Structure formats: C-alpha cells, structure tokens
Amino acid sequence: MSSTTPPTSRITPLVRGFLGQCPHCGGRGVFAGLNDLQPHCPTCRFSFVREEGYWLGSMIVIMALVLIIFGIWTVGGLLLTWPDVPWTMLTIVGVGLNILVPFTLYGWSKTIWVGLDLTFNPAQLEEFLPESPTDG
Ligand SMILES: [Zn+2]
C-alpha cells in the first residue's frame, strides 16, 4: 500500500467522490463503464466490492442528483422565460432528464457515496486488496 495518499481532511473523500476519483487516494480510473466501479482502485487497491446492500446509499445519492438537476432545470427555466413559460417543453425535457440522469450518472453516484461513507468511517486496512506477489 505504498502508493496510497490518505485523505488530508475529513471532507477530502467526499470531494474526491464528487470529482469521480477514488475517495481514498484521489486516483483515477475507478470506473468500469458508465454505471459501475472497478473491483478495486487501480492506485491504492481500496476495494469497491462491498457488503450486500451497501450500494443502496448510492441509489439515495442518485435520487438526490435527479431532484437537484430537475429543480435547477425547472426553476431556471421558469426564471429565464417568465412570464411566457413554455410549460410543455419544460415538462417534456424535465421528465426526459429524470429518465436520463439515473442511467448516465449512477457510476458517479457510487464514488460520491463511497466518499460520503469514508468521510464518516475512515478506510480500514481490511478494505484494501492485498498486494499480489506479482506486483513487485
Ligand atoms: Zn485509491
């Protein structure tokens, strides 16, 4: 575990999660496609294989992201077009965003969730994949 950069403050894992980085070390390349994470961080080997039910938290995060993006869209559209608000367009695009956001940002919600978790429960040694003998 020589390549880890432990969080410098309590909020650092959450910030790194929001940036789509490994919440523990800030390393990149943690995504395995749009909606999934690698089994472990390629930099610090922090394991993203968690116990059953762990990712329920990332579903809460993605629901919050949907609400925030929908709110920004709706309120922003209202403020920018008042008094001739295009209700039909706002509604159709807003519903489209509510469908699109969970499918495109779910992986990101996972790094945010792990960051939130590490903010309150700092990483323990057993959460890292042991180095294999071939790693040098
Ligand atoms: Zn890492």
PDB file of C-alpha atoms and ligand atoms in Angstrom:
ATOM      1  CA  MET A   1       0.000   0.000   0.000  1.00  0.00           C
ATOM      2  CA  SER A   2       2.896   2.334  -0.616  1.00  0.00           C
ATOM      3  CA  SER A   3       1.076   4.309  -3.324  1.00  0.00           C
ATOM      4  CA  THR A   4      -1.857   5.481  -1.183  1.00  0.00           C
ATOM      5  CA  THR A   5      -2.475   9.097  -0.423  1.00  0.00           C
ATOM      6  CA  PRO A   6      -4.706   9.036   2.640  1.00  0.00           C
ATOM      7  CA  PRO A   7      -7.290  11.800   2.886  1.00  0.00           C
ATOM      8  CA  THR A   8      -5.848  15.031   4.282  1.00  0.00           C
ATOM      9  CA  SER A   9      -9.092  16.141   5.924  1.00  0.00           C
ATOM     10  CA  ARG A  10     -12.459  14.653   6.868  1.00  0.00           C
ATOM     11  CA  ILE A  11     -14.177  16.187   3.824  1.00  0.00           C
ATOM     12  CA  THR A  12     -11.496  15.120   1.302  1.00  0.00           C
ATOM     13  CA  PRO A  13     -13.085  11.705   0.464  1.00  0.00           C
ATOM     14  CA  LEU A  14     -16.402  13.384  -0.345  1.00  0.00           C
ATOM     15  CA  VAL A  15     -14.729  15.992  -2.572  1.00  0.00           C
ATOM     16  CA  ARG A  16     -12.792  13.237  -4.360  1.00  0.00           C
ATOM     17  CA  GLY A  17     -16.033  11.278  -4.816  1.00  0.00           C
ATOM     18  CA  PHE A  18     -17.682  14.332  -6.372  1.00  0.00           C
ATOM     19  CA  LEU A  19     -14.705  14.632  -8.729  1.00  0.00           C
ATOM     20  CA  GLY A  20     -15.152  10.997  -9.826  1.00  0.00           C
ATOM     21  CA  GLN A  21     -11.873   9.937  -8.227  1.00  0.00           C
ATOM     22  CA  CYS A  22     -11.066   7.212  -5.742  1.00  0.00           C
ATOM     23  CA  PRO A  23     -12.395   8.685  -2.489  1.00  0.00           C
ATOM     24  CA  HIS A  24      -9.465   7.278  -0.529  1.00  0.00           C
ATOM     25  CA  CYS A  25      -6.433   8.262  -2.630  1.00  0.00           C
ATOM     26  CA  GLY A  26      -7.785  10.554  -5.367  1.00  0.00           C
ATOM     27  CA  GLY A  27      -6.593   8.144  -8.065  1.00  0.00           C
ATOM     28  CA  ARG A  28      -8.347   7.996 -11.420  1.00  0.00           C
ATOM     29  CA  GLY A  29      -9.546   5.037 -13.473  1.00  0.00           C
ATOM     30  CA  VAL A  30     -12.007   3.744 -10.872  1.00  0.00           C
ATOM     31  CA  PHE A  31     -14.898   3.445 -13.348  1.00  0.00           C
ATOM     32  CA  ALA A  32     -15.654   0.197 -15.172  1.00  0.00           C
ATOM     33  CA  GLY A  33     -18.132   1.614 -17.654  1.00  0.00           C
ATOM     34  CA  LEU A  34     -20.892   4.130 -17.150  1.00  0.00           C
ATOM     35  CA  ASN A  35     -22.633   2.570 -14.168  1.00  0.00           C
ATOM     36  CA  ASP A  36     -20.043   0.524 -12.353  1.00  0.00           C
ATOM     37  CA  LEU A  37     -16.770   0.776 -10.499  1.00  0.00           C
ATOM     38  CA  GLN A  38     -13.679  -1.394 -10.814  1.00  0.00           C
ATOM     39  CA  PRO A  39     -13.451  -4.128  -8.150  1.00  0.00           C
ATOM     40  CA  HIS A  40     -10.718  -2.044  -6.512  1.00  0.00           C
ATOM     41  CA  CYS A  41      -8.886   1.234  -7.024  1.00  0.00           C
ATOM     42  CA  PRO A  42      -6.009   0.719  -9.507  1.00  0.00           C
ATOM     43  CA  THR A  43      -3.852   3.152  -7.487  1.00  0.00           C
ATOM     44  CA  CYS A  44      -4.351   2.274  -3.805  1.00  0.00           C
ATOM     45  CA  ARG A  45      -6.227  -1.065  -4.125  1.00  0.00           C
ATOM     46  CA  PHE A  46      -9.115   0.178  -1.967  1.00  0.00           C
ATOM     47  CA  SER A  47     -11.844  -2.403  -2.560  1.00  0.00           C
ATOM     48  CA  PHE A  48     -15.135  -1.321  -4.123  1.00  0.00           C
ATOM     49  CA  VAL A  49     -16.585  -4.793  -3.551  1.00  0.00           C
ATOM     50  CA  ARG A  50     -18.815  -4.088  -0.567  1.00  0.00           C
ATOM     51  CA  GLU A  51     -21.273  -5.989   1.550  1.00  0.00           C
ATOM     52  CA  GLU A  52     -24.793  -6.689   0.304  1.00  0.00           C
ATOM     53  CA  GLY A  53     -26.990  -3.612   0.500  1.00  0.00           C
ATOM     54  CA  TYR A  54     -24.068  -1.169   0.528  1.00  0.00           C
ATOM     55  CA  TRP A  55     -24.987   0.401  -2.815  1.00  0.00           C
ATOM     56  CA  LEU A  56     -28.455   1.349  -1.559  1.00  0.00           C
ATOM     57  CA  GLY A  57     -26.719   4.536  -0.416  1.00  0.00           C
ATOM     58  CA  SER A  58     -25.653   5.339  -3.973  1.00  0.00           C
ATOM     59  CA  MET A  59     -29.293   4.952  -5.040  1.00  0.00           C
ATOM     60  CA  ILE A  60     -30.193   7.621  -2.488  1.00  0.00           C
ATOM     61  CA  VAL A  61     -27.403   9.794  -3.909  1.00  0.00           C
ATOM     62  CA  ILE A  62     -28.665   9.328  -7.499  1.00  0.00           C
ATOM     63  CA  MET A  63     -32.223  10.199  -6.396  1.00  0.00           C
ATOM     64  CA  ALA A  64     -30.863  13.371  -4.807  1.00  0.00           C
ATOM     65  CA  LEU A  65     -28.957  14.175  -8.029  1.00  0.00           C
ATOM     66  CA  VAL A  66     -32.156  13.666 -10.061  1.00  0.00           C
ATOM     67  CA  LEU A  67     -34.066  16.029  -7.752  1.00  0.00           C
ATOM     68  CA  ILE A  68     -31.325  18.677  -7.798  1.00  0.00           C
ATOM     69  CA  ILE A  69     -30.930  18.588 -11.603  1.00  0.00           C
ATOM     70  CA  PHE A  70     -34.712  18.591 -12.129  1.00  0.00           C
ATOM     71  CA  GLY A  71     -35.051  21.501  -9.688  1.00  0.00           C
ATOM     72  CA  ILE A  72     -32.325  23.514 -11.415  1.00  0.00           C
ATOM     73  CA  TRP A  73     -33.928  22.811 -14.798  1.00  0.00           C
ATOM     74  CA  THR A  74     -37.439  23.763 -13.686  1.00  0.00           C
ATOM     75  CA  VAL A  75     -36.618  26.833 -11.586  1.00  0.00           C
ATOM     76  CA  GLY A  76     -34.000  28.003 -14.093  1.00  0.00           C
ATOM     77  CA  GLY A  77     -36.461  27.590 -16.967  1.00  0.00           C
ATOM     78  CA  LEU A  78     -39.125  29.474 -15.033  1.00  0.00           C
ATOM     79  CA  LEU A  79     -36.819  32.373 -14.166  1.00  0.00           C
ATOM     80  CA  LEU A  80     -35.332  32.658 -17.664  1.00  0.00           C
ATOM     81  CA  THR A  81     -38.634  32.574 -19.580  1.00  0.00           C
ATOM     82  CA  TRP A  82     -41.037  34.361 -17.191  1.00  0.00           C
ATOM     83  CA  PRO A  83     -43.846  35.374 -17.914  1.00  0.00           C
ATOM     84  CA  ASP A  84     -44.165  33.279 -21.106  1.00  0.00           C
ATOM     85  CA  VAL A  85     -43.143  29.949 -19.580  1.00  0.00           C
ATOM     86  CA  PRO A  86     -43.050  27.090 -22.147  1.00  0.00           C
ATOM     87  CA  TRP A  87     -44.684  24.573 -19.797  1.00  0.00           C
ATOM     88  CA  THR A  88     -44.910  21.725 -22.313  1.00  0.00           C
ATOM     89  CA  MET A  89     -41.218  21.947 -23.253  1.00  0.00           C
ATOM     90  CA  LEU A  90     -40.144  22.303 -19.608  1.00  0.00           C
ATOM     91  CA  THR A  91     -42.204  19.250 -18.656  1.00  0.00           C
ATOM     92  CA  ILE A  92     -41.079  17.022 -21.534  1.00  0.00           C
ATOM     93  CA  VAL A  93     -37.375  17.842 -21.122  1.00  0.00           C
ATOM     94  CA  GLY A  94     -37.689  17.615 -17.315  1.00  0.00           C
ATOM     95  CA  VAL A  95     -39.217  14.144 -17.494  1.00  0.00           C
ATOM     96  CA  GLY A  96     -36.536  13.191 -20.030  1.00  0.00           C
ATOM     97  CA  LEU A  97     -33.839  14.351 -17.600  1.00  0.00           C
ATOM     98  CA  ASN A  98     -35.438  12.313 -14.817  1.00  0.00           C
ATOM     99  CA  ILE A  99     -35.120   9.224 -17.023  1.00  0.00           C
ATOM    100  CA  LEU A 100     -31.657  10.005 -18.441  1.00  0.00           C
ATOM    101  CA  VAL A 101     -29.831  11.112 -15.276  1.00  0.00           C
ATOM    102  CA  PRO A 102     -30.061   7.810 -13.340  1.00  0.00           C
ATOM    103  CA  PHE A 103     -28.760   5.848 -16.336  1.00  0.00           C
ATOM    104  CA  THR A 104     -25.838   8.174 -17.036  1.00  0.00           C
ATOM    105  CA  LEU A 105     -24.706   9.292 -13.568  1.00  0.00           C
ATOM    106  CA  TYR A 106     -25.158   6.140 -11.474  1.00  0.00           C
ATOM    107  CA  GLY A 107     -21.435   5.306 -11.502  1.00  0.00           C
ATOM    108  CA  TRP A 108     -20.670   8.841 -10.344  1.00  0.00           C
ATOM    109  CA  SER A 109     -23.217   8.480  -7.530  1.00  0.00           C
ATOM    110  CA  LYS A 110     -21.218   5.445  -6.352  1.00  0.00           C
ATOM    111  CA  THR A 111     -17.976   7.420  -5.942  1.00  0.00           C
ATOM    112  CA  ILE A 112     -19.958  10.122  -4.126  1.00  0.00           C
ATOM    113  CA  TRP A 113     -21.484   7.505  -1.828  1.00  0.00           C
ATOM    114  CA  VAL A 114     -18.138   5.860  -1.054  1.00  0.00           C
ATOM    115  CA  GLY A 115     -16.734   9.346  -0.399  1.00  0.00           C
ATOM    116  CA  LEU A 116     -19.588  10.089   1.981  1.00  0.00           C
ATOM    117  CA  ASP A 117     -19.012   6.759   3.714  1.00  0.00           C
ATOM    118  CA  LEU A 118     -15.252   7.374   4.065  1.00  0.00           C
ATOM    119  CA  THR A 119     -15.947  10.865   5.409  1.00  0.00           C
ATOM    120  CA  PHE A 120     -17.653   9.329   8.443  1.00  0.00           C
ATOM    121  CA  ASN A 121     -15.953   5.896   8.515  1.00  0.00           C
ATOM    122  CA  PRO A 122     -12.277   6.235   7.512  1.00  0.00           C
ATOM    123  CA  ALA A 123     -10.891   3.308   5.490  1.00  0.00           C
ATOM    124  CA  GLN A 124      -9.658   0.316   7.465  1.00  0.00           C
ATOM    125  CA  LEU A 125      -6.736  -1.898   6.464  1.00  0.00           C
ATOM    126  CA  GLU A 126      -9.025  -4.846   5.638  1.00  0.00           C
ATOM    127  CA  GLU A 127     -10.797  -2.728   2.995  1.00  0.00           C
ATOM    128  CA  PHE A 128      -7.745  -2.895   0.712  1.00  0.00           C
ATOM    129  CA  LEU A 129      -6.978  -5.706  -1.686  1.00  0.00           C
ATOM    130  CA  PRO A 130      -3.741  -7.377  -0.596  1.00  0.00           C
ATOM    131  CA  GLU A 131      -0.855  -6.867  -2.988  1.00  0.00           C
ATOM    132  CA  SER A 132      -0.228  -9.959  -5.076  1.00  0.00           C
ATOM    133  CA  PRO A 133       3.310 -11.389  -5.275  1.00  0.00           C
ATOM    134  CA  THR A 134       3.497 -10.416  -8.992  1.00  0.00           C
ATOM    135  CA  ASP A 135       3.027  -6.699  -8.259  1.00  0.00           C
ATOM    136  CA  GLY A 136       6.650  -6.300  -7.245  1.00  0.00           C
TER     137      GLY A 136
HETATM  138 ZN    ZN B   1      -7.478   4.746  -4.490  1.00  0.00          ZN
END
